[in-house]
Amino acid sequence: MFRTALRNVLAHKARLLMTVLAVMLGVAFVSGTLVFTDTLGNAFRNQSAKSYDNVAVAVQTYAGERDEKVQGLDQATLDKVRGLDGVASVTGRVEGFAGVADPDGKLIGNGWSNTGGNFAPGENGKDDAYTFTQGNGPVKNGQIALDKDTAEKGKYRVGDPVRVATNGPVKEYTLSGVFTTEDGAVNAGGSLVLFDTATAQKLYLKPGVFKNANVTAAPGASDQKLLDDIEPLLPDEATARTGQDLADQQAKDIESGLTSLNTMLLAFAGIALFVGIFLITNTFTMLVAQRTRELALMRAIGATRRQVKRSVLIEAAVVGVLASVIGFALGVGLAAALRSAMGMLGGKIPNGPLVVSPTAVVSALAVGILITVLAAWLPARRAAKIAPMAAMSSVHASPTVKSLVVRNSIGAVITLIGAAAIVAGAGAGGTNGRSLVALGAFFALIGVIVLIPLLSRPVIALVRPALSKLFGVSGKLASQNAVRNPRRTGATASALAIGLTLVTGISVLGVTLGQAIDKMTTDNIRADYLISMASGDSLDQSALTALEKADGVAAISPQQSTYFQVDGDDQSVSGVTPGDVEKVFSLDVVSGSLGSLKDGQVAVASDAAKSNGWKTGDTLPVTFDDEKKGEVTIGAVYEKNDFLSTFVVPKELADQHSASSRPDIREIWIKADGGASQATEKSIVSALGDNPAMSVMDRQDIRDSFGGFVNTALNIMYGLLAMALLIAVLGVVNTLAMSVFERQQEIGMLRAIGLDRGRVKRMIRLEAIVISVFGALIGVGLGVFLGWAIGQTLSSDIPGYALVIPWDRLAVFLALAALVGVLAALWPARSAAKLNMLTAIKTE
């Protein structure tokens, strides 16, 4: 039976090609994901370990991170540590934000990972953390060194002037050197600027103070003993850990971070393989049907049912092994391409080999082979159950009424269970609701897949008159052929339906969320410009002062974050400019007047006022950010604005009770005189000192910043789902090709009675279009339903949420489905038209 299975594989190479491609693509996705994430994890773990190679103990504080109570590590503390037995050296480190401008004044890097630090040379004049490829490290004020990538992006050479922004005004420095580093911020697409230690301390902390320190051990010294000796010498807010402990912790964090990426990619690989099951099942069903008499003859000469089934499963296993091996090799190439693509897109991966682990090999091959064998099990079982005489007389061809009734009844029950769970989840909302929707979606998909053969007849019957009228005999025959074998049509359409269900659901949800976010932006703001730090840090007070004097500024207000306690509960507070706040934000006053802010009173959002029973004129006892107690009077109640906190207070009051010497100004909003214009924007940029670290966004930029991630996520999802849709297309090609093979005699007869080659091609193409569009309609309908349900679970968290059905995109999906049918039919239609009618008529 093994030799028979191998002979059948070799005899049906062309017919099994699509199955090989489907399994190959799915396995490539799985193996590529595993190899890619293993490679990333290994590279980052090695980088992490390397960064702590010579560190026996690392001392860390949170100095400079808006908590002025944390003083950092002074020189006296480092000297005490340096004097301990077993300590070879102690290196103090300072760090903070530093943004480098390119020659055009634009920020190099992504903002949040643009960092600055200190060059700390040892007795040999070198800093072991950095390897210089050009020049030397900065040793005096006015000098800096840049990482190699940043220097290349800015086209800077040693000796060039470089503009650098920290949290204060932009300053110009001279480039003293260029270095390479394994710093994680640089690998994340950011930049690293090194200052001399004194300059770094002045910029980020204060003279003589360090944020962190690294301790190296003398030969033979114990890291743990050093840790025990160092801890008593440190201030209360400092923590110390061994370098090995930190490296292990970072390795765990990296693995945890990659787990979610791995899970997401494997989920899409699973979808692709699930779609491939329909193609594989269809292929083996048709192969078994074409070999019915051959199998019957084998039964007649003594083969048992088990042997027949085993023969088909061995055939599937051979196909699975072949496809999995090719797919795995393709997946390794895909992982290498992904690593290169990340580098081209600005994400730098540390150097390291491509990691092909035994787990990845076994998992990918096992998945491919098991999926193929499991998909072929049902056709193999059916083949084994056919009695020899029935097979020879083709009595088996039509399924019994009982089997169809049972199938449709089971499908209807599963679909109803799924639909009920989806509706219940939509009504429940929240995380539990989404879990219920996901469970319901699974059952609904399974149920619809079971019911699709039943649905195919009435749905396709609706378009039959139009096809007959528009395309004559070709159209009529195409519609009849599409429902000739409902199970086959259903399996082919199911693959497309699954892919388009996911694509449509994601589109509905994405467009709805995008419009809700866009509406939230346009409904809540009147400002023409938003100023913020690219790093996400707070703006300096000097930026607000400078902007107040800029030409073309009609109104300006910060959104200064602070808080105070009311009745023991923390309440978020926005410090704003009285008189201007209502010009930059859309504020609907429920009671009182925003003019009361000028008198030192406060405004409160209506939802908080209602839940706490507050009203205009009430005086509330509060504990301010600086822990001083006082009272505030409510001068206005306003409808909640998503860009402002629960309480809105005059900036003067926020400054008066700030716990920090530096106000937490996260944003500055500007209303321009006469609206946004190039002249006003230029004036704003100039007032900020052409600071590359400060982001100046107009209204469109603001909308894009809040809604852009939705479109990015949509495009990523579309790209990942493309694999499943490609496999679905292969399924259509496969079904048509094998259908043409089965109908050779029939096509020959049609040619003999006058159907020319053009009409034969048209018949096959229309059949493909009908099947594709039928699957697309099912997928689009189910996708809209799921998009609505998931959206309902999110609606309470998104102000102004309202379902939006993207009719234009749905029309594009249906048009693409029709195009898929046309393209999928090219080869089968050409094959059908080229058949010699006399040879075809004699075919059995």
PDB file of C-alpha atoms in Angstrom, residues 16 41 59 88 90 115 136 162 175 380 427 504 607-608 646 716 758 772 818 825:
ATOM      1  CA  LEU A  16      -1.414  17.923  -5.780  1.00  0.00           C
ATOM      2  CA  GLY A  41      15.325  36.856  21.478  1.00  0.00           C
ATOM      3  CA  VAL A  59      23.405  50.685  41.544  1.00  0.00           C
ATOM      4  CA  ALA A  88      38.257  47.266  40.987  1.00  0.00           C
ATOM      5  CA  VAL A  90      33.247  52.414  40.085  1.00  0.00           C
ATOM      6  CA  THR A 115      18.991  59.602  25.028  1.00  0.00           C
ATOM      7  CA  ASN A 136      37.613  60.418  20.864  1.00  0.00           C
ATOM      8  CA  VAL A 162      25.871  69.588  15.910  1.00  0.00           C
ATOM      9  CA  LEU A 175      31.516  66.501  17.438  1.00  0.00           C
ATOM     10  CA  ALA A 380      -9.866   8.559   3.223  1.00  0.00           C
ATOM     11  CA  GLY A 427     -24.573  43.325  25.255  1.00  0.00           C
ATOM     12  CA  THR A 504     -14.220  42.707   6.939  1.00  0.00           C
ATOM     13  CA  ASP A 607     -19.817  63.443  35.003  1.00  0.00           C
ATOM     14  CA  ALA A 608     -17.660  63.897  38.118  1.00  0.00           C
ATOM     15  CA  THR A 646     -11.672  66.214  35.763  1.00  0.00           C
ATOM     16  CA  ILE A 716      -0.530  45.178   9.377  1.00  0.00           C
ATOM     17  CA  GLY A 758     -14.381  31.250 -26.066  1.00  0.00           C
ATOM     18  CA  SER A 772     -15.660  33.482  -5.210  1.00  0.00           C
ATOM     19  CA  ALA A 818     -14.653  38.617  -8.524  1.00  0.00           C
ATOM     20  CA  ALA A 825      -9.874  30.541 -13.695  1.00  0.00           C
TER      21      ALA A 825
END
